[in-house]
Coordinates of N, CA and C in Angstrom, one line a residue:
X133 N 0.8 -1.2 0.0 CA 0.0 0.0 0.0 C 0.9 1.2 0.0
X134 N 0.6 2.6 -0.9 CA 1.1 3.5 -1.1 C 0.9 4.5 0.5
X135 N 2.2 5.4 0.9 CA 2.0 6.0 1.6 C 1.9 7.4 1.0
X136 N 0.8 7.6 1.9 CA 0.2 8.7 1.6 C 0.2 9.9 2.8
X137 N 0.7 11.2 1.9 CA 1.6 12.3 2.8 C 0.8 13.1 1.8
X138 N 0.6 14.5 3.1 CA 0.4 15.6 2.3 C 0.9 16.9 2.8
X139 N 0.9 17.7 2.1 CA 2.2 19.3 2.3 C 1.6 20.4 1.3
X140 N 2.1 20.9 1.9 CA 1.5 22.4 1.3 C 2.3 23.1 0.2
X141 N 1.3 23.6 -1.1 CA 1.9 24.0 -1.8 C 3.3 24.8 -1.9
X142 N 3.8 24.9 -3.1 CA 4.9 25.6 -3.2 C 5.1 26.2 -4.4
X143 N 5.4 27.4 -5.2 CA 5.5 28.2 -6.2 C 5.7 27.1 -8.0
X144 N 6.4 25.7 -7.0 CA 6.7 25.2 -8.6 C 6.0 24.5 -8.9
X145 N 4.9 24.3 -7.5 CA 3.3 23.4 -7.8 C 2.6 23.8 -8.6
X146 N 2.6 25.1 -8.7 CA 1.2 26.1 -9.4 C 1.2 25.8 -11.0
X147 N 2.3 25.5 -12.0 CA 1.7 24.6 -13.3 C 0.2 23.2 -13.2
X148 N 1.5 22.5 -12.0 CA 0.4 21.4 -12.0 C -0.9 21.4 -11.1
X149 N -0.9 21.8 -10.3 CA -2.0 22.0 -9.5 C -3.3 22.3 -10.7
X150 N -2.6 24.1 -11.4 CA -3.6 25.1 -12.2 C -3.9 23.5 -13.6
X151 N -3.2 23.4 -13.5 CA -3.3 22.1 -14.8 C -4.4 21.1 -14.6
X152 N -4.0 20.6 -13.3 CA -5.1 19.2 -12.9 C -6.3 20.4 -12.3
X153 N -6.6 21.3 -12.2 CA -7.6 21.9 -11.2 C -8.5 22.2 -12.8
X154 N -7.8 22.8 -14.0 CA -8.2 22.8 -15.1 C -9.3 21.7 -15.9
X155 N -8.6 20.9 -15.8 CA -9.2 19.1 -16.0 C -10.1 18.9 -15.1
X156 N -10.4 19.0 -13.7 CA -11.7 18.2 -13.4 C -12.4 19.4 -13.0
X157 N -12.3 20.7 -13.1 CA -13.0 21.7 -13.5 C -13.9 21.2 -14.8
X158 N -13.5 21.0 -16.0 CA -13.6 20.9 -17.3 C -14.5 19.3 -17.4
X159 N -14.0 18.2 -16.6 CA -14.5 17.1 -16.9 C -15.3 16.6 -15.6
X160 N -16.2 17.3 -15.1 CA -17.0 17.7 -13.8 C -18.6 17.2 -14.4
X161 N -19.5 16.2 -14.4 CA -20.4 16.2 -14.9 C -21.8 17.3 -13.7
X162 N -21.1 17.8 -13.0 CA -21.9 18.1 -12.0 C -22.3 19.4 -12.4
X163 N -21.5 20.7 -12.9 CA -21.6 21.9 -13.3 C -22.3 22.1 -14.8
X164 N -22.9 23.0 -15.2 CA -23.3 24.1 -16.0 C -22.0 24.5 -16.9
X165 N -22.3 24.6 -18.1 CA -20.9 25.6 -18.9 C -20.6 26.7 -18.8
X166 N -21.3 28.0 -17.8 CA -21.3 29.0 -17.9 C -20.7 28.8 -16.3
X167 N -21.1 27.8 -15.3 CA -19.8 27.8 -14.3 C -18.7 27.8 -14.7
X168 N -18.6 26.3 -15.3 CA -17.0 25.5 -15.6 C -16.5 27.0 -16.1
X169 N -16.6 28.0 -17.1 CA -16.3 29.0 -17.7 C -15.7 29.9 -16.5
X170 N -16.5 30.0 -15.8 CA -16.5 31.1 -14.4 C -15.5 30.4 -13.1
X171 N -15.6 29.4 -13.2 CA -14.4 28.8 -12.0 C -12.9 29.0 -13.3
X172 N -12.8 28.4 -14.3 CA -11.3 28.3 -15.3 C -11.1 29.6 -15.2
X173 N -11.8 30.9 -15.1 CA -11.3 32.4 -15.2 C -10.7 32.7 -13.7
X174 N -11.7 32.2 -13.1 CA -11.2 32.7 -11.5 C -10.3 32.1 -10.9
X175 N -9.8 30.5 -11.0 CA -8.8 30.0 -10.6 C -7.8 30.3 -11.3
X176 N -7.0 31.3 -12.0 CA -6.0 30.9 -12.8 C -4.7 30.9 -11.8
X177 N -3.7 31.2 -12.5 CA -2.7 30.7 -11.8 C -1.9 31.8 -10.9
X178 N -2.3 33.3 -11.3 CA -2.5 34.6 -10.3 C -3.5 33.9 -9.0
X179 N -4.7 33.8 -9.1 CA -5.4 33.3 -7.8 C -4.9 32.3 -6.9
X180 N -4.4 31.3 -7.9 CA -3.6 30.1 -6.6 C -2.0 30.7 -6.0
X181 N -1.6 31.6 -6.9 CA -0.4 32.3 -6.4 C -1.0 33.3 -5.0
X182 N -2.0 33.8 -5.4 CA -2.1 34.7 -4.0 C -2.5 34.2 -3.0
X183 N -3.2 32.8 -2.9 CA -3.3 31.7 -2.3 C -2.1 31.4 -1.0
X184 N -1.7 31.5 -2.2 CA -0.1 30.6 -1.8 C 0.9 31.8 -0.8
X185 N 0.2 32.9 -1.4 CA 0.9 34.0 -0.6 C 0.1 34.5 0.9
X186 N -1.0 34.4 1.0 CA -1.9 34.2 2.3 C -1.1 32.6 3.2
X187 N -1.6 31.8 2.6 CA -0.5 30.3 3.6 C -0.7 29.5 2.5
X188 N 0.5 28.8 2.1 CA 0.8 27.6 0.8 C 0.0 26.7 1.2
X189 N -0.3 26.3 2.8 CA -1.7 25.6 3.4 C -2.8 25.6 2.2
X190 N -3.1 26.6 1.8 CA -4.8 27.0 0.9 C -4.6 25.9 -0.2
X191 N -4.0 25.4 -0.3 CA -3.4 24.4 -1.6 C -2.6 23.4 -1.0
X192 N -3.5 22.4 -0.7 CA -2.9 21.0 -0.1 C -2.5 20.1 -0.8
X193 N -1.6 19.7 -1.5 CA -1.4 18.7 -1.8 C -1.0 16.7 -1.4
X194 N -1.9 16.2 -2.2 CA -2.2 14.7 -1.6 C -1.3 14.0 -2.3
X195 N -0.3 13.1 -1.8 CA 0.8 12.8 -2.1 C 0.5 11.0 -1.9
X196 N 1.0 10.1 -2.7 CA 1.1 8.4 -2.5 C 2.6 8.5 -3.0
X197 N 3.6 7.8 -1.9 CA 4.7 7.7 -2.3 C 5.7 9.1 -2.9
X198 N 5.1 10.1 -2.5 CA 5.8 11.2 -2.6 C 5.1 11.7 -3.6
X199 N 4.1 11.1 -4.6 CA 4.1 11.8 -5.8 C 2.9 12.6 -5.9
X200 N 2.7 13.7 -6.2 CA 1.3 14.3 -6.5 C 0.2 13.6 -6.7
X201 N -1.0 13.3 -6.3 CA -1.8 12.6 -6.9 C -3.4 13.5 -6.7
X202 N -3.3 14.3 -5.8 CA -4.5 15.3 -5.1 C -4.6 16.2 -5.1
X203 N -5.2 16.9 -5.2 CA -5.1 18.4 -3.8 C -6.4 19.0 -3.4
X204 N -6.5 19.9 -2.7 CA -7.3 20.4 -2.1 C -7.4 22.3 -2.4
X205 N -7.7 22.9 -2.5 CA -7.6 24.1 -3.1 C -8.8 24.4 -2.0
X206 N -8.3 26.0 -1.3 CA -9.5 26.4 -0.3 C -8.6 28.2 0.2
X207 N -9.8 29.0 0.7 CA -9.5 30.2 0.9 C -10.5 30.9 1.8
X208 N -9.5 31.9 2.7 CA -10.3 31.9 3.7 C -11.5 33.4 3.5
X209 N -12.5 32.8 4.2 CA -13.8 33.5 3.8 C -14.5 34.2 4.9
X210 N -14.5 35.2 5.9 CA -15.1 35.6 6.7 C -15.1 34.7 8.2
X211 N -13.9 34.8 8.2 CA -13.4 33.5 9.5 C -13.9 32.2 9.1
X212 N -14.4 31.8 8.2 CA -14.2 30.6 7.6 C -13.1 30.3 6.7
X213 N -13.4 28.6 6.6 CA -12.1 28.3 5.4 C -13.2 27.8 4.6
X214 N -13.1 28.5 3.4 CA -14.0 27.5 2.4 C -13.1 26.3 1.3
X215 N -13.6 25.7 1.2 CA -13.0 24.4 0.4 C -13.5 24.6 -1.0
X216 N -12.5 25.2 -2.1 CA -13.5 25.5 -3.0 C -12.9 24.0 -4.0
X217 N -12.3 23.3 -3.9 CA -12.2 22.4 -4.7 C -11.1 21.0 -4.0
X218 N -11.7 19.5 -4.0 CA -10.9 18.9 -3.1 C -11.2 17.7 -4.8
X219 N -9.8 17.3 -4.9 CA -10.3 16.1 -5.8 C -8.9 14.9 -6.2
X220 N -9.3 14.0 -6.5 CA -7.7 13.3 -7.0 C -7.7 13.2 -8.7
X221 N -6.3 13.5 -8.7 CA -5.8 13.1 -10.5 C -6.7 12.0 -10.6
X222 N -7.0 12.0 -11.9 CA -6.9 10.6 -12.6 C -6.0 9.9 -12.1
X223 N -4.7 10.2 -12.4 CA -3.7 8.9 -12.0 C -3.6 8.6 -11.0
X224 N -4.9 8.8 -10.0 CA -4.6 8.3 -8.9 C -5.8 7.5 -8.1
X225 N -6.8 7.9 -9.2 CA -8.2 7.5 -9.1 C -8.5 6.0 -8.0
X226 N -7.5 5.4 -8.3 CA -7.9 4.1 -8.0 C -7.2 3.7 -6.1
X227 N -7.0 4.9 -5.6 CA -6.4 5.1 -4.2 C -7.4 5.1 -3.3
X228 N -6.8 5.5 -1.9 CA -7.3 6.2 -1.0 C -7.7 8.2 -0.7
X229 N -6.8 8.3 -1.2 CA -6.0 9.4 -1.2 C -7.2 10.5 -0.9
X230 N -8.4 10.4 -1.8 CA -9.6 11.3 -1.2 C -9.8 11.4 0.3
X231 N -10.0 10.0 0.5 CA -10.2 9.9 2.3 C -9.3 10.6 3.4
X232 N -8.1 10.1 2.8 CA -7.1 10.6 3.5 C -6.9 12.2 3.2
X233 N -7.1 13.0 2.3 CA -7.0 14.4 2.1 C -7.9 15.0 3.0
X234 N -9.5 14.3 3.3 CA -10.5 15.0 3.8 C -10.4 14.8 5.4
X235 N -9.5 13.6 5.8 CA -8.9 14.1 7.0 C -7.7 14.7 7.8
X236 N -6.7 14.9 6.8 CA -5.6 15.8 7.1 C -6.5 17.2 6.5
X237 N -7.1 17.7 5.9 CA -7.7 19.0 5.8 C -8.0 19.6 6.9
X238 N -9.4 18.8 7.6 CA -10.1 18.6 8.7 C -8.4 19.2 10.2
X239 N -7.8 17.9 10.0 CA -6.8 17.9 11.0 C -5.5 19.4 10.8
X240 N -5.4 19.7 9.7 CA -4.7 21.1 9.3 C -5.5 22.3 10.3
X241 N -7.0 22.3 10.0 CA -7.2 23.2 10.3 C -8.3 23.5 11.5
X242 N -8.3 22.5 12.0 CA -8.9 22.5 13.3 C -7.9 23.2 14.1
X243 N -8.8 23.6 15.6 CA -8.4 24.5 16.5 C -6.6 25.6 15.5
X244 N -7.3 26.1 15.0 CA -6.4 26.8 14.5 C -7.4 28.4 14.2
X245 N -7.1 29.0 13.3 CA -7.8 30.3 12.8 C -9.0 30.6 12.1
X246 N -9.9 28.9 12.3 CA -10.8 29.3 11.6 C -12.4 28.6 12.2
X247 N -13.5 29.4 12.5 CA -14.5 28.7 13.1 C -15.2 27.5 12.5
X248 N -14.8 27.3 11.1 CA -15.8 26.6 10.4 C -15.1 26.4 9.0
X249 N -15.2 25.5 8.7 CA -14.8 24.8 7.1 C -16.5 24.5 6.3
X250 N -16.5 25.1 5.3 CA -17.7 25.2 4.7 C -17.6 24.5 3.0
X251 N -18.3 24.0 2.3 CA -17.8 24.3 0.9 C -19.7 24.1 0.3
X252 N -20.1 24.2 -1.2 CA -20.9 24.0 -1.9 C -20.8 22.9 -2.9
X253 N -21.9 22.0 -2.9 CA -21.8 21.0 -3.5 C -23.5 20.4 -4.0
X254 N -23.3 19.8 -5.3 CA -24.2 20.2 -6.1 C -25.1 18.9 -5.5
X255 N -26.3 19.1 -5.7 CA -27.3 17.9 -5.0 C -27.2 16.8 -5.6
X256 N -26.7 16.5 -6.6 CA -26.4 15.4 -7.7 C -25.3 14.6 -7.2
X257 N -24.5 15.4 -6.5 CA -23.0 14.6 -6.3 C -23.1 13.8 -5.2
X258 N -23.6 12.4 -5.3 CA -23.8 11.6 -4.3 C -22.5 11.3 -3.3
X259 N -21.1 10.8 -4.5 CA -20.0 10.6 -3.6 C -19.6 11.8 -2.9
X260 N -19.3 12.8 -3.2 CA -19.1 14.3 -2.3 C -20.0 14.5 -1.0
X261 N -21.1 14.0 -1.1 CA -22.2 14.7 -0.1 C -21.9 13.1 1.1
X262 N -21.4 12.1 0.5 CA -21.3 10.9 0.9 C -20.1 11.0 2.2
X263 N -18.9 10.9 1.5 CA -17.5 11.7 2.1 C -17.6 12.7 3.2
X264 N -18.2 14.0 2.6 CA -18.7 14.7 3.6 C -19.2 14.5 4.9
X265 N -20.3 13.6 4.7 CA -20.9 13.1 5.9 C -20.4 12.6 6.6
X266 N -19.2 11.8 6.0 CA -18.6 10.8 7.1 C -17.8 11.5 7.6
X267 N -17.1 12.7 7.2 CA -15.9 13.2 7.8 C -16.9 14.1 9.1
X268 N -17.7 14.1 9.4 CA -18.7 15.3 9.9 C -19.0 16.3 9.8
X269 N -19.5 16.2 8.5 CA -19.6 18.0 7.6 C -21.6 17.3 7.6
X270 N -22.2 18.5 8.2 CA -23.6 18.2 7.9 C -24.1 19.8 6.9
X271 N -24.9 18.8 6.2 CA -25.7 19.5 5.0 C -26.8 20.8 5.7
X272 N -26.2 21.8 5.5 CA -27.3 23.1 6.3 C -28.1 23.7 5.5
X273 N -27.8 23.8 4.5 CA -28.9 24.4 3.6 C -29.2 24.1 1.8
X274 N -30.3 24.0 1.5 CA -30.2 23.9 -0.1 C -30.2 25.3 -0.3
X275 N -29.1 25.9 -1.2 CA -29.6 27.5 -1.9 C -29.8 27.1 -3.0
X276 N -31.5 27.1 -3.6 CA -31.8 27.1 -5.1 C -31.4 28.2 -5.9
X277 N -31.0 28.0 -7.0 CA -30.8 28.4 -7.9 C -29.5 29.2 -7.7
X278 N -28.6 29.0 -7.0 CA -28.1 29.8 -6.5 C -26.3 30.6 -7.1
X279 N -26.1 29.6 -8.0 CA -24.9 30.0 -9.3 C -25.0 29.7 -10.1
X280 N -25.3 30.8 -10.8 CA -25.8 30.6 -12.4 C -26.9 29.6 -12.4
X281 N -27.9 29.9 -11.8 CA -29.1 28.8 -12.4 C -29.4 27.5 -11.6
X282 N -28.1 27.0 -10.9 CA -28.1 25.7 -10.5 C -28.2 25.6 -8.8
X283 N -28.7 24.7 -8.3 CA -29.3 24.2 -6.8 C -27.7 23.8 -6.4
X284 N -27.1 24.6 -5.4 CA -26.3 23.9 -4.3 C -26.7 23.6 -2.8
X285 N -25.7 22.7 -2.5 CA -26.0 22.2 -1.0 C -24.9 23.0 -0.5
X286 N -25.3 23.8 1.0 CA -24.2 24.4 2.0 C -23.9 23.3 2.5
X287 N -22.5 22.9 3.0 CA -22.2 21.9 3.6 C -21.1 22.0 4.6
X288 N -21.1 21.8 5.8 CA -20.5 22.8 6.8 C -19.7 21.9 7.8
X289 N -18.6 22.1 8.0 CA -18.5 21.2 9.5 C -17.7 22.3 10.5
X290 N -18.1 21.9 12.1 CA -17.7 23.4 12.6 C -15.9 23.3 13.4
X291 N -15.7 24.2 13.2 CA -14.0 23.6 14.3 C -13.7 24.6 15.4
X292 N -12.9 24.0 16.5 CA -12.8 24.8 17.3 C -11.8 25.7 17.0
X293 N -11.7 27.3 16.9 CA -11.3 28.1 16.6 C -10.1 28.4 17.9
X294 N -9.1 28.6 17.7 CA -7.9 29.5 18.6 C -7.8 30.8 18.4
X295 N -7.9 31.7 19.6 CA -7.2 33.1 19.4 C -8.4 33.8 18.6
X296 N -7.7 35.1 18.7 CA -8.7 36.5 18.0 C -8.8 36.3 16.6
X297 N -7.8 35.9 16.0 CA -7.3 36.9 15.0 C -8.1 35.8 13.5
X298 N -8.1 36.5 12.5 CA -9.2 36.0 11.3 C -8.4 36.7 10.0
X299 N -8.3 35.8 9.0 CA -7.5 35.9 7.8 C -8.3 37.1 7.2
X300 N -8.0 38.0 6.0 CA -8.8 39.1 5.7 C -9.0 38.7 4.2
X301 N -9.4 37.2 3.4 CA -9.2 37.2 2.5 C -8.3 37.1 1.6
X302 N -9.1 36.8 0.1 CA -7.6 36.4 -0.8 C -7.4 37.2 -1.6
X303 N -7.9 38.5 -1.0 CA -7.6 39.9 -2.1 C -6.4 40.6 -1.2
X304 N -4.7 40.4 -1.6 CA -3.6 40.6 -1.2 C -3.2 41.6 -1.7
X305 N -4.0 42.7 -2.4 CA -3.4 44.1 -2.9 C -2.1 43.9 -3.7
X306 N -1.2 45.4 -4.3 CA -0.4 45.5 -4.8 C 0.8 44.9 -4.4
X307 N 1.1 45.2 -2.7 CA 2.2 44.5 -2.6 C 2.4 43.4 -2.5
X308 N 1.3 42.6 -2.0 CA 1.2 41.0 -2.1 C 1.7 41.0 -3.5
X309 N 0.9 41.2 -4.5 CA 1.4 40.8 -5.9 C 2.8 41.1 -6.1
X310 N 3.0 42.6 -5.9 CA 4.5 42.7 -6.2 C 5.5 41.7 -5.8
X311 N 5.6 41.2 -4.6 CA 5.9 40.3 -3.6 C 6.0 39.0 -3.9
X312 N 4.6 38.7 -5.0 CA 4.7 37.4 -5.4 C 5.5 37.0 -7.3
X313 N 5.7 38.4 -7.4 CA 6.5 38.6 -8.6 C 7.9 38.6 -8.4
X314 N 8.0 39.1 -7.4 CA 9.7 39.2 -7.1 C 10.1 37.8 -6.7
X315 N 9.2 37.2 -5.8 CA 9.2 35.6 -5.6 C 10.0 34.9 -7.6
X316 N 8.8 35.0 -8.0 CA 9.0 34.4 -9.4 C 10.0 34.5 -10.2
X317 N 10.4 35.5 -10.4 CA 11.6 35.9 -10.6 C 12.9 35.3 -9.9
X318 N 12.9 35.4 -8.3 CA 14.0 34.4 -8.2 C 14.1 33.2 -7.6
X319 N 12.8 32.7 -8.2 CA 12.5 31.1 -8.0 C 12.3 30.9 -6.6
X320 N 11.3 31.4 -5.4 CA 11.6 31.4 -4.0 C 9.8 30.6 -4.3

């Protein structure tokens, strides 16, 4: 059996991460085309970079034997962490690695800076809503119609929060970006 480790992004992830996030963005029977369209714009590889510049955390990568096979993509939202995207490669389909991602997630970010891990998930998606449940994420609300047209499930699980203090988002202004350019440049 493959061991499975997972670690937080890092600047030379962001091809493959934006690459595989591309693909099951794209090959998702769950979404609308005018989503899939609206998540490929907003994830690009600027957005997982300022990700990465808030905590490389926001981008977990699920590892068997060292190798990429997962990740988790999430950002923090109003003292929440939302989970905007948790999935495994194809090449790794045939693992554990989902199970194991949704409880190192869970274990990342408990009693740490955030009250609550939340994500949206389409009523159709039986395995997601399935997963979810077990890990102790309960279903709080249906919002119909609620992106672009389509019915999502709130799906919520709550954590114990440490300390005052609450992330302010993944809008990191000029110098973040500058910051994350000068990174690029010398390969940091």
């Amino acid at each position: 059996m493959a061991e499975m480790t997972i670690r937080a992004a890092g600047p030379k992830d962001i091809d493959l991460i934006h690459a595989e996030l591309e693909d099951v963005i794209a090959t998702s029977p769950f979404y609308n085309d005018r989503f899939k369209a609206y998540e490929t714009a907003r994830l690009n590889k600027t957005y997982l970079q300022n990700l990465l510049a808030i905590d490389p955390w926001h981008i977990m990568i699920m590892c068997a034997d060292g190798v990429p096979g997962g990740a988790m993509v999430s950002g923090p939202e109003f003292g929440a962490v939302f989970r905007y995207w948790s999935w495994v490669f194809p090449s790794h389909r045939q693992t554990k690695l989902g199970m194991f991602g949704m409880r190192a997630f869970d274990e990342h970010w408990n009693e740490n800076r955030f009250h609550k891990a939340y994500t949206f998930v389409r009523p159709e998606n039986e395995v997601a809503r399935m997963l979810l449940k077990r890990y102790g994420y309960r279903e709080t609300a249906l919002l119909e119609q609620h992106i672009f047209g389509q019915d999502y499930l709130l799906i919520e699980k709550f954590y114990t929060k440490v300390g005052d203090d609450y992330d302010n988002g993944v809008n990191i202004g000029r110098l973040g970006r500058l910051k994350n350019s000068i990174k690029g440049l010398v390969g940091a």
